Coordinates of C-alpha atoms in Angstrom, one line a residue:
Chain A
M393 CA 94.2 74.6 25.1
K394 CA 95.5 74.2 28.7
E395 CA 97.8 71.2 29.2
M396 CA 96.8 69.1 32.2
D397 CA 99.5 69.2 34.9
D398 CA 101.4 66.1 36.0
K399 CA 99.7 66.0 39.4
K400 CA 96.2 65.7 37.9
I401 CA 97.3 63.1 35.4
I402 CA 98.9 61.0 38.1
E403 CA 95.7 61.2 40.2
E404 CA 93.8 60.0 37.3
I405 CA 96.1 57.0 36.7
I406 CA 96.1 56.0 40.3
A407 CA 92.3 56.3 40.3
G408 CA 92.3 53.6 37.6
N409 CA 92.6 55.5 34.3
R410 CA 95.6 53.7 32.9
D411 CA 95.3 55.5 29.6
A412 CA 96.1 58.8 31.2
Y413 CA 99.7 57.6 31.5
R414 CA 99.9 58.1 27.7
S415 CA 100.1 61.8 28.3
L416 CA 103.1 61.5 30.5
V417 CA 104.8 59.2 28.1
E418 CA 104.2 61.7 25.3
R419 CA 105.3 64.6 27.4
Y420 CA 108.6 63.2 28.5
Q421 CA 109.6 60.5 26.0
T422 CA 111.7 62.7 23.7
G423 CA 113.7 64.3 26.5
L424 CA 114.1 61.0 28.4
I425 CA 115.3 59.1 25.3
I426 CA 117.9 61.8 24.7
H427 CA 119.0 61.8 28.3
C428 CA 119.5 58.0 28.2
E429 CA 121.1 58.2 24.8
N430 CA 123.6 60.8 26.1
L431 CA 124.5 58.5 29.1
L432 CA 124.7 55.3 27.1
K433 CA 126.1 56.8 23.9
N434 CA 123.7 54.6 22.0
R435 CA 120.3 55.6 20.6
A436 CA 118.7 52.1 20.6
S437 CA 119.8 51.3 24.1
G438 CA 118.6 54.8 25.2
E439 CA 115.2 54.1 23.8
D440 CA 115.1 50.7 25.5
I441 CA 116.1 52.1 28.9
A442 CA 113.7 55.0 28.5
Q443 CA 110.9 52.5 27.8
E444 CA 111.9 50.4 30.8
S445 CA 111.9 53.6 33.0
F446 CA 108.4 54.6 31.9
I447 CA 107.2 51.1 32.8
K448 CA 109.1 51.1 36.1
A449 CA 107.6 54.6 36.9
Y450 CA 104.1 53.3 36.1
Q451 CA 104.5 50.2 38.2
T452 CA 105.7 52.2 41.2
L453 CA 103.5 55.3 40.7
Q454 CA 101.7 54.8 44.0
K455 CA 105.1 55.5 45.7
F456 CA 105.5 58.8 44.1
D457 CA 104.9 61.8 46.3
E458 CA 104.6 65.0 44.3
N459 CA 105.1 67.1 47.5
K460 CA 108.7 65.9 47.5
G461 CA 109.6 66.6 44.0
R462 CA 108.4 66.8 40.4
F463 CA 107.4 63.7 38.4
S464 CA 109.9 64.5 35.8
T465 CA 112.8 64.6 38.3
W466 CA 111.7 61.2 39.7
L467 CA 111.3 59.7 36.2
Y468 CA 114.8 61.0 35.3
K469 CA 116.3 59.6 38.4
I470 CA 114.8 56.2 37.7
A471 CA 116.2 56.4 34.1
T472 CA 119.6 57.5 35.3
N473 CA 119.9 54.6 37.7
K474 CA 118.8 52.2 35.0
C475 CA 121.4 53.7 32.6
I476 CA 124.1 53.3 35.2
D477 CA 123.0 49.7 35.8
E478 CA 123.2 49.1 32.0
L479 CA 126.6 50.5 31.8
R480 CA 127.7 48.3 34.6
K481 CA 126.3 45.3 32.9
Q482 CA 128.2 46.2 29.8
K483 CA 131.3 46.5 31.9
R484 CA 131.6 50.1 30.8
T485 CA 132.9 52.7 33.2
V486 CA 130.6 55.6 34.2
D487 CA 132.0 59.0 33.8
I488 CA 131.0 60.6 37.1
D489 CA 131.3 64.2 35.7
D490 CA 129.1 63.3 32.8
V491 CA 126.4 61.8 35.0
E492 CA 126.6 64.6 37.6
Q493 CA 126.3 67.2 35.0
L494 CA 123.4 65.5 33.2
C495 CA 121.5 64.9 36.4
A496 CA 122.0 68.5 37.6
E497 CA 121.0 69.9 34.3
T498 CA 118.1 67.7 33.3
T499 CA 115.0 68.7 35.1
A500 CA 115.1 72.2 36.3
P501 CA 111.6 73.6 35.8
M502 CA 110.8 75.7 32.8
Y503 CA 108.1 78.3 32.8
N504 CA 105.6 78.9 30.0
D505 CA 107.1 82.3 29.0
E506 CA 110.6 80.7 28.9
A507 CA 109.3 77.9 26.7
Q508 CA 107.6 80.3 24.4
M509 CA 110.9 82.4 24.1
L510 CA 112.8 79.2 23.3
R511 CA 110.3 78.1 20.6
E512 CA 110.5 81.5 19.0
A513 CA 114.3 81.4 19.0
V514 CA 114.2 78.0 17.4
E515 CA 112.0 79.4 14.6
L516 CA 114.5 82.2 14.0
L517 CA 117.6 80.0 13.7
E518 CA 119.7 80.5 10.6
P519 CA 120.1 78.7 8.3
P520 CA 116.6 77.2 8.6
E521 CA 118.2 73.7 8.5
Y522 CA 119.3 74.3 12.1
S523 CA 115.7 74.8 13.0
R524 CA 114.7 71.6 11.2
V525 CA 117.2 69.5 13.1
I526 CA 116.3 70.9 16.5
K527 CA 112.6 70.3 15.8
A528 CA 113.2 66.8 14.5
Y529 CA 115.6 65.7 17.3
Y530 CA 114.1 67.4 20.3
W531 CA 110.4 67.8 19.4
E532 CA 109.7 64.9 17.1
G533 CA 112.0 62.4 18.8
K534 CA 113.8 61.3 15.7
S535 CA 117.3 59.8 15.8
Y536 CA 120.4 61.2 14.1
E537 CA 120.0 58.4 11.5
Q538 CA 116.4 59.2 10.8
I539 CA 117.1 62.9 10.4
A540 CA 120.1 62.2 8.2
R541 CA 118.0 60.1 5.9
E542 CA 115.2 62.7 5.7
L543 CA 117.6 65.6 5.0
N544 CA 119.9 63.5 2.9
I545 CA 122.9 64.4 5.0
K546 CA 125.4 62.4 7.1
S547 CA 124.6 61.5 10.7
Q548 CA 127.7 63.4 11.7
T549 CA 126.4 66.5 10.0
V550 CA 123.2 66.2 12.1
G551 CA 125.4 66.3 15.2
T552 CA 127.3 69.3 14.0
W553 CA 124.1 71.3 13.1
L554 CA 122.6 70.5 16.4
H555 CA 125.7 71.7 18.2
R556 CA 125.8 74.9 16.2
A557 CA 122.1 75.5 16.6
K558 CA 122.4 75.2 20.4
I559 CA 125.2 77.8 20.4
Q560 CA 123.0 80.2 18.4
L561 CA 120.1 79.5 20.8
K562 CA 122.3 80.2 23.9
E563 CA 123.5 83.5 22.3
A564 CA 119.9 84.5 21.4
L565 CA 118.6 83.8 24.9
V566 CA 121.2 85.7 26.9
Chain B
M461 CA 115.6 82.9 31.2
K462 CA 117.8 80.3 32.7
T463 CA 121.4 80.7 31.7
I464 CA 121.9 77.1 31.0
L465 CA 120.2 75.7 27.9
T466 CA 119.7 71.9 28.4
D467 CA 118.4 69.0 26.3
Y468 CA 115.5 68.9 28.8
D469 CA 114.6 72.5 28.1
L470 CA 114.7 71.9 24.4
S471 CA 112.5 68.8 24.5
Q472 CA 110.1 70.4 27.0
C473 CA 109.4 73.5 24.9
R474 CA 107.9 71.3 22.2
P475 CA 104.7 72.9 20.9
Q476 CA 101.5 71.1 22.1
G477 CA 99.9 68.8 19.6
L478 CA 103.0 68.1 17.6
V479 CA 103.2 64.5 16.3
I480 CA 105.9 62.6 18.2
N481 CA 107.2 59.0 18.2
T482 CA 103.8 57.3 18.5
Q483 CA 105.4 53.9 18.1
F484 CA 107.4 54.4 21.3
T485 CA 104.3 55.5 23.2
E486 CA 102.3 52.5 21.9
E487 CA 105.1 50.1 22.9
V488 CA 105.1 51.5 26.4
M489 CA 101.3 51.4 26.7
N490 CA 101.1 47.9 25.2
R491 CA 103.7 46.6 27.6
I492 CA 101.9 48.2 30.5
A493 CA 98.7 46.6 29.3
S494 CA 100.3 43.2 28.9
L495 CA 102.0 43.4 32.3
E496 CA 98.6 44.2 34.0
I497 CA 98.3 40.5 35.0
K498 CA 101.6 40.9 36.8
T499 CA 100.9 44.3 38.3
Q500 CA 97.4 44.0 39.6
L501 CA 98.6 45.6 42.8
V502 CA 99.2 48.9 41.0
R503 CA 95.8 48.9 39.3
T504 CA 93.8 48.3 42.5
R505 CA 95.6 50.5 44.9
S506 CA 94.2 53.9 45.8
V507 CA 96.4 56.9 46.3
N508 CA 95.2 57.5 49.8
K509 CA 94.7 53.9 50.8
T510 CA 96.6 53.0 53.9
K511 CA 97.0 49.4 54.7
E512 CA 96.0 48.4 58.2
T513 CA 98.7 46.2 59.5
F514 CA 98.1 43.4 62.0
F515 CA 99.5 45.5 64.8
M516 CA 97.3 48.5 63.9
K517 CA 94.3 46.2 64.2
L518 CA 95.6 44.8 67.5
R519 CA 95.7 48.3 69.0
K520 CA 92.0 48.6 68.6
L521 CA 91.1 45.5 70.6
P522 CA 89.8 45.7 74.2
L523 CA 92.4 45.0 76.9
T524 CA 90.9 41.7 78.0
V525 CA 91.0 40.3 74.5
M526 CA 94.6 41.6 74.1
I527 CA 95.6 39.7 77.3
L528 CA 93.9 36.5 76.1
L529 CA 95.6 36.9 72.7
V530 CA 99.1 37.3 74.3
L531 CA 98.5 34.2 76.5
A532 CA 97.4 32.2 73.5
L533 CA 100.4 33.4 71.5
G534 CA 102.8 32.4 74.4
I535 CA 101.3 28.9 74.5
T536 CA 101.5 28.5 70.8
L537 CA 105.1 29.7 70.6
S538 CA 106.3 27.4 73.4
A539 CA 104.6 24.4 71.8
T540 CA 105.9 25.0 68.3
S541 CA 108.7 27.5 68.6
Y542 CA 110.1 26.6 65.1
A543 CA 106.9 27.7 63.5
M544 CA 107.8 31.4 63.8
Y545 CA 110.6 30.8 61.3
E546 CA 108.2 29.4 58.7
I547 CA 106.9 31.4 55.9
F548 CA 104.9 30.1 52.9
F549 CA 103.7 31.8 49.8
K550 CA 100.9 29.5 48.9
P551 CA 98.2 31.1 46.7
E552 CA 94.9 29.3 46.6
V553 CA 93.8 29.0 43.0
T554 CA 90.9 26.7 42.2
Q555 CA 89.8 26.2 38.6
K556 CA 86.1 26.4 38.5
S557 CA 85.2 26.0 34.9
V558 CA 86.3 25.9 31.3
G559 CA 84.1 27.4 28.7
T560 CA 84.1 29.5 25.5
T561 CA 83.9 33.3 25.3
I562 CA 81.6 35.0 22.9
D563 CA 84.7 35.5 20.7
G564 CA 85.2 31.8 20.5
R565 CA 88.3 31.6 22.8
T566 CA 88.8 29.4 25.7
E567 CA 87.4 31.0 28.9
L568 CA 88.8 29.9 32.2
A569 CA 87.2 30.7 35.6
F570 CA 89.2 30.5 38.8
D571 CA 88.5 31.1 42.4
V572 CA 91.5 32.9 43.9
T573 CA 91.7 33.4 47.6
A574 CA 95.4 34.4 48.1
C575 CA 97.0 36.3 45.3
G576 CA 98.1 39.7 46.6
D577 CA 95.2 42.1 46.0
T578 CA 93.4 39.8 43.6
K579 CA 90.6 37.9 45.2
G580 CA 87.4 36.0 44.4
N581 CA 86.1 34.9 41.1
T582 CA 88.3 35.8 38.2
K583 CA 87.9 35.0 34.5
Y584 CA 90.6 34.7 31.9
E585 CA 90.7 34.2 28.2
L586 CA 93.4 32.0 26.7
K587 CA 94.9 33.8 23.7
R588 CA 94.8 32.0 20.4
N589 CA 98.6 32.2 20.0
S590 CA 99.2 31.3 23.6
T591 CA 102.3 29.5 24.7
I592 CA 100.4 27.4 27.2
S593 CA 97.4 25.0 27.2
A594 CA 94.2 25.4 29.2
N595 CA 95.5 22.7 31.5
Q596 CA 98.6 24.7 32.3
A597 CA 96.7 27.9 33.0
K598 CA 96.0 27.2 36.6
Q599 CA 99.7 26.6 37.3
V600 CA 100.7 29.8 35.5
L601 CA 98.2 31.8 37.5
Q602 CA 99.4 30.2 40.7
A603 CA 102.9 31.2 39.8
Q604 CA 102.0 34.8 39.2
C605 CA 100.0 34.8 42.5
E606 CA 103.0 33.4 44.3
L607 CA 105.3 36.1 42.9
N608 CA 102.7 38.7 44.0
L609 CA 102.8 37.4 47.5
I610 CA 106.5 37.2 47.6
N611 CA 106.8 40.8 46.3
E612 CA 104.4 41.9 49.1
W613 CA 106.5 40.1 51.6
F614 CA 109.7 41.7 50.2
D615 CA 108.0 45.0 50.9
T616 CA 107.6 44.1 54.5
V617 CA 111.2 42.9 55.0
T618 CA 112.9 45.7 53.1
P619 CA 114.4 48.1 55.7
E620 CA 112.8 51.5 55.7
K621 CA 115.9 53.3 54.5
Y622 CA 115.9 51.3 51.3
K623 CA 112.4 52.7 50.5
P624 CA 113.5 56.2 49.4
M625 CA 110.1 57.2 48.1
Y626 CA 108.3 56.5 51.3
G627 CA 107.8 58.9 54.2
T628 CA 109.3 62.3 54.8
T629 CA 113.0 62.7 55.2
D630 CA 115.3 65.5 56.4
R631 CA 117.4 65.5 53.2
A632 CA 117.1 69.2 52.9
K633 CA 120.0 69.4 55.4
Y634 CA 122.3 67.9 52.9
K635 CA 124.2 70.5 51.0
A636 CA 126.2 70.5 47.8
G637 CA 129.7 69.0 48.2
Q638 CA 128.7 66.7 51.1
T639 CA 128.9 63.0 50.7
Y640 CA 125.5 61.4 50.6
T641 CA 124.2 57.8 50.5
S642 CA 121.0 56.8 48.9
Y643 CA 119.3 53.4 49.0
N644 CA 117.4 51.2 46.7
A645 CA 115.7 47.8 46.9
T646 CA 115.2 45.7 43.8
P647 CA 113.2 42.4 43.6
S648 CA 114.2 40.2 40.7
F649 CA 112.0 38.3 38.3
A650 CA 111.9 34.6 38.5
L651 CA 115.3 33.1 37.8
E652 CA 116.5 29.6 37.0
I653 CA 119.7 28.5 38.8
S654 CA 122.4 27.2 36.5
S655 CA 125.0 26.6 39.2
I656 CA 126.0 27.5 42.8
K657 CA 129.6 27.8 43.8
N658 CA 131.5 29.8 46.4
G659 CA 128.5 31.9 47.4
K660 CA 127.7 32.8 43.8
I661 CA 124.3 31.7 42.4
R662 CA 124.5 31.8 38.6
T663 CA 121.2 32.0 36.8
N664 CA 120.3 31.3 33.2
G665 CA 119.3 34.3 31.1
D666 CA 116.5 34.1 28.6
K667 CA 117.3 34.9 25.0
K668 CA 113.6 35.4 24.2
Y669 CA 113.6 38.5 26.3
G670 CA 117.2 39.5 25.9
I671 CA 117.9 38.7 29.6
P672 CA 121.6 37.9 30.1
D673 CA 122.9 35.3 32.5
T674 CA 123.3 36.9 35.9
T675 CA 125.1 36.1 39.1
L676 CA 123.8 36.7 42.6
D677 CA 126.8 37.4 44.9
T678 CA 125.4 36.1 48.2
S679 CA 127.0 36.8 51.6
K680 CA 126.6 36.0 55.3
L681 CA 123.8 38.5 55.3
T682 CA 121.8 36.6 52.8
K683 CA 118.8 34.7 54.0
Y684 CA 117.2 31.8 52.1
V685 CA 113.5 31.0 52.2
I686 CA 113.3 27.3 51.2
D687 CA 110.3 25.1 51.6
G688 CA 108.8 27.6 54.1
R689 CA 111.9 27.9 56.3
I690 CA 114.1 30.9 56.6
Q691 CA 117.7 29.6 56.5
D692 CA 121.2 30.9 56.6
T693 CA 122.6 28.5 53.9
S694 CA 121.8 27.7 50.3
S695 CA 122.7 24.1 50.8
S696 CA 119.4 22.7 49.6
L697 CA 119.3 24.8 46.5
K698 CA 120.4 23.2 43.3
A699 CA 120.7 23.8 39.6
G700 CA 117.3 23.9 37.8
D701 CA 115.5 25.4 40.8
A702 CA 113.4 28.5 40.2
I703 CA 114.2 31.4 42.6
T704 CA 113.5 35.1 43.1
A705 CA 115.7 37.4 45.1
L706 CA 115.6 40.8 46.8
T707 CA 118.7 42.9 46.4
L708 CA 119.5 46.0 48.4
E709 CA 121.8 48.6 47.0
E710 CA 123.6 51.6 48.4
Y711 CA 124.8 54.5 46.3
T712 CA 127.3 56.9 47.8
G713 CA 128.6 60.1 46.1
K714 CA 129.3 63.7 46.4
L715 CA 126.2 66.0 46.0
E716 CA 126.2 68.2 43.0
S717 CA 123.7 70.5 44.5
D718 CA 121.7 70.9 47.7
C719 CA 119.0 68.2 48.3
Q720 CA 115.5 69.5 47.8
G721 CA 112.7 67.4 49.3
W722 CA 113.6 63.8 48.6
E723 CA 115.6 64.8 45.5
C724 CA 119.4 64.5 45.7
N725 CA 121.7 64.5 42.7
I726 CA 124.5 62.1 43.3
D727 CA 126.6 60.1 40.9
G728 CA 124.7 56.9 41.6
H729 CA 127.5 54.3 41.6
P730 CA 126.4 51.4 43.7
T731 CA 129.0 51.2 46.5
K732 CA 127.4 48.3 48.3
T733 CA 125.1 45.5 47.0
I734 CA 123.5 43.0 49.4
V735 CA 121.5 40.0 48.2
S736 CA 119.1 40.2 51.1
Y737 CA 116.8 37.3 50.5
V738 CA 116.7 34.4 48.0
V739 CA 113.3 32.6 47.8
K740 CA 113.0 29.2 46.3
L741 CA 109.8 29.2 44.2
A742 CA 107.3 26.3 44.5
L743 CA 106.8 25.5 40.8
P744 CA 109.1 24.6 37.9
Y745 CA 110.8 27.7 36.3
K746 CA 108.7 27.5 33.1
A747 CA 105.5 28.3 35.1
Y748 CA 106.9 31.7 35.8
D749 CA 107.7 32.5 32.1
P750 CA 106.4 36.0 31.3
L751 CA 105.1 34.8 28.0
A752 CA 103.0 32.1 29.8
A753 CA 101.5 34.8 32.0
Q754 CA 100.9 37.0 29.0
S755 CA 99.0 34.2 27.3
L756 CA 96.1 34.8 29.7
T757 CA 94.0 37.9 29.4
E758 CA 91.8 38.8 32.3
L759 CA 88.2 39.5 31.4
L760 CA 87.2 42.7 33.2
P761 CA 84.2 44.9 33.3
C762 CA 84.8 47.9 31.1
D763 CA 85.4 51.2 32.9
N764 CA 82.0 52.6 33.9
N765 CA 80.3 50.2 31.4
P766 CA 80.3 47.2 33.7
Q767 CA 77.8 45.2 31.7
D768 CA 80.4 44.8 29.0
I769 CA 83.7 43.0 29.0
C770 CA 87.0 44.7 28.2
K771 CA 90.3 42.8 27.5
F772 CA 93.7 44.4 27.3
N773 CA 95.6 42.6 24.6
G774 CA 97.3 45.6 23.0
G775 CA 96.1 47.6 20.0
I776 CA 96.9 49.8 17.1
P777 CA 96.0 53.5 17.5
V778 CA 93.3 54.3 15.0
Y779 CA 92.7 57.8 16.4
M780 CA 94.2 59.8 19.3
G781 CA 91.8 62.5 20.4
D782 CA 92.0 65.6 22.6
A783 CA 89.3 64.5 25.0
F784 CA 91.8 64.1 27.8
T785 CA 93.0 67.7 27.7
N786 CA 89.4 68.9 26.9
H787 CA 88.2 67.4 30.3
T788 CA 90.7 68.7 32.8
N789 CA 88.1 68.7 35.5
A790 CA 86.7 65.2 34.8
G791 CA 86.9 62.6 37.5
P792 CA 87.2 58.8 37.2
E793 CA 83.4 58.6 37.1
D794 CA 83.4 60.5 33.8
Y795 CA 85.9 58.2 32.1
Y796 CA 84.5 55.3 30.1
R797 CA 85.8 52.5 28.1
I798 CA 84.1 50.1 25.7
Q799 CA 85.4 47.2 23.6
G800 CA 83.2 45.8 20.9
K801 CA 82.7 44.7 17.4
L802 CA 82.4 47.3 14.6
V803 CA 78.8 47.1 13.4
R804 CA 78.9 49.9 10.8
Y805 CA 80.8 53.1 10.0
D806 CA 80.2 56.1 7.7
P807 CA 81.6 59.6 7.4
S808 CA 79.8 60.9 10.5
S809 CA 79.8 58.0 12.9
F810 CA 80.7 54.4 13.8
V811 CA 78.9 51.9 16.0
L812 CA 80.3 49.3 18.3
K813 CA 78.4 46.3 19.8
G814 CA 79.7 45.5 23.3
S815 CA 79.8 41.9 24.7
S816 CA 76.4 42.5 26.4
G817 CA 74.8 43.3 23.0
K818 CA 74.5 47.0 23.8
L819 CA 75.2 49.4 20.9
Y820 CA 77.6 52.4 21.3
T821 CA 77.5 55.2 18.7
F822 CA 80.5 57.5 18.2
R823 CA 79.8 60.7 16.2
T824 CA 82.9 61.6 14.3
A825 CA 84.1 64.8 12.5
F826 CA 85.0 62.6 9.5
D827 CA 85.3 58.9 8.7
R828 CA 88.0 57.9 11.1
I829 CA 87.9 54.2 10.1
T830 CA 88.5 54.9 6.4
D831 CA 91.0 57.6 7.4
F832 CA 93.0 54.8 9.1
N833 CA 92.6 52.4 6.3
V834 CA 93.8 54.9 3.7
N835 CA 96.4 57.0 5.6
K836 CA 97.8 54.9 8.5
S837 CA 97.4 51.3 7.5
A838 CA 100.8 51.2 5.7
D839 CA 102.5 51.8 9.1
Y840 CA 101.0 48.6 10.5
D841 CA 101.7 46.0 7.9
N842 CA 98.8 47.2 5.8
T843 CA 96.3 46.1 8.4
V844 CA 92.8 47.2 7.4
I845 CA 89.8 47.7 9.6
K846 CA 86.6 45.9 8.6
V847 CA 83.1 45.5 9.9
G848 CA 83.3 42.8 12.6
D849 CA 86.7 43.8 13.9
S850 CA 87.1 44.5 17.6
L851 CA 87.8 48.1 18.6
S852 CA 88.4 49.6 22.0
V853 CA 87.4 53.2 22.6
S854 CA 88.1 55.3 25.7
Y855 CA 86.0 58.4 26.1
Y856 CA 84.4 60.9 28.5
A857 CA 80.7 61.2 29.2
A858 CA 78.8 63.3 31.7
S859 CA 76.5 60.5 32.8
P860 CA 75.8 56.8 32.1
E861 CA 72.8 57.8 30.1
L862 CA 75.0 59.8 27.7
A863 CA 77.6 57.0 27.4
T864 CA 76.1 55.2 24.4
A865 CA 76.0 58.3 22.1
V866 CA 79.4 60.0 22.2
D867 CA 80.6 63.2 20.4
D868 CA 83.9 63.3 18.6
T869 CA 85.4 65.8 21.1
D870 CA 84.8 63.4 23.9
I871 CA 86.8 60.5 22.3
N872 CA 90.1 59.9 24.0
E873 CA 91.4 57.2 21.7
I874 CA 90.3 54.5 19.4
L875 CA 92.3 51.3 19.2
L876 CA 92.1 48.3 16.8
D877 CA 92.4 45.3 19.1
L878 CA 95.2 42.9 18.5
E879 CA 96.0 39.5 19.8
L880 CA 99.6 39.7 20.9
V881 CA 101.4 37.5 23.4
S882 CA 104.8 39.2 23.0
K883 CA 105.5 42.6 21.6
G884 CA 107.6 41.0 18.9
D885 CA 104.7 39.1 17.5
P886 CA 103.5 40.0 14.0
I887 CA 100.5 42.2 13.9
K888 CA 97.3 40.1 14.1
K889 CA 93.9 41.5 14.6
Y890 CA 91.9 40.2 17.5

């Protein structure tokens, strides 16, 4: 089944079909939560800010011009600014290198064949637990704590497995 | 393949159709629904709609009329020169009637003649767990209209460079390593002043919403709109007053990569913050309470089923279909919504009765109501759907004639309607 592109969905929303926004939320929520979690170093705050960002994006959707950039980039920029504001409110310093790296990395486009290759690589991870944590964290949007409970391991182990899985994926995709 | 493997790549290669965090999605969609009353501007704006400004209209007038207008304007200005500094945000909200909806709730009808894009006769339903009374509803609606008007005015006084999403820019000339400044304008919600000292306006937060106390650092650049007059001082503001503010921010940083279109990656640290305008609101702070606004639900015609009424109170997902992706070429005229009472259900269909009395039959691949009651109810405090409950269904149909007998593949979503004022409220069926 062909997935509807962002442009078409946005046209529907602006034409009055609010429900169409659900597709964009589903499409980008997992990545955006992780993006905010990485910036704020806190899952719950990351989820809150990701939620605020989706709402802000919806409220200002009429200002979005797809000729000037992709929706995902715009959404991530809104979220990044919100995260920085949040860090300021918490009187926490922002690590410029962190933010720059995350912003630069985040939304470079991925083509269908690349996505397919990556999915196949995830399936082939060894041991299979690495595949499970990648799927749970990146695809199902679960937190370290949720994954840890489901797999009966420590949260720290989830982080270690994710790290090792990503190293394997990078090697597999070179 | 890209050489860098990012979190974004990993999340975006998710297979289609995989179950994700539906609670997150529902919270976003419910909050958007409950904010509708505050964001009517978004709902009614068209993507290609260009607002005709006063000056654009003037350009179309014949020369003689223009000359007369200029003369009249000159006379008016010389007679009352102070008037040009006056600005009022006075919505005109008249309560027309109080009645009862077919669902037994209080129905309030208003005539609204100045409320941003909302005009004419509007009807609202007062929620059962509302934080306001029917008598307070007019004031609450007036408060929301006033905020709408102020936000529209904020748009007009925001310098162009602080509107980064508007217009074309020549940002492509900015290259990696260069210093770049981006701009942002942020209107605040309604705030209640707790104290004013040395140019700092402290405002009370609101524990209900997790809003912390905040301080507006005003400067010589700050203008105050108080009782219709634009002033340079805050001398007539006092603790307890309700205000809203427009803040302009500048972010300066080194570019990580070349700008592409409007997209520039910088570190985003605000290097300059200007409280541009502080507007004293006309009503007591409690009238602007978001929960008060969310206590009112606008009664709207259902999408493409205008004879029936749809209310957006938030709901539990009973079924999320594939209709949206099945209808990639569908236009707004093909998208329908109905809200109604569940009349009956069986393994192959369920029937809803809209507010007009019209029946809508949805043919299903299996008994989706029982499926919810058996398999999903536990996720929602064991809420069970029964005949008589209110459901909302969005779906696609090729014509109005086909909109009352719908196939499973055309169903976008089925929601069990709730009656929520705040997202933290316990689940309560409508």
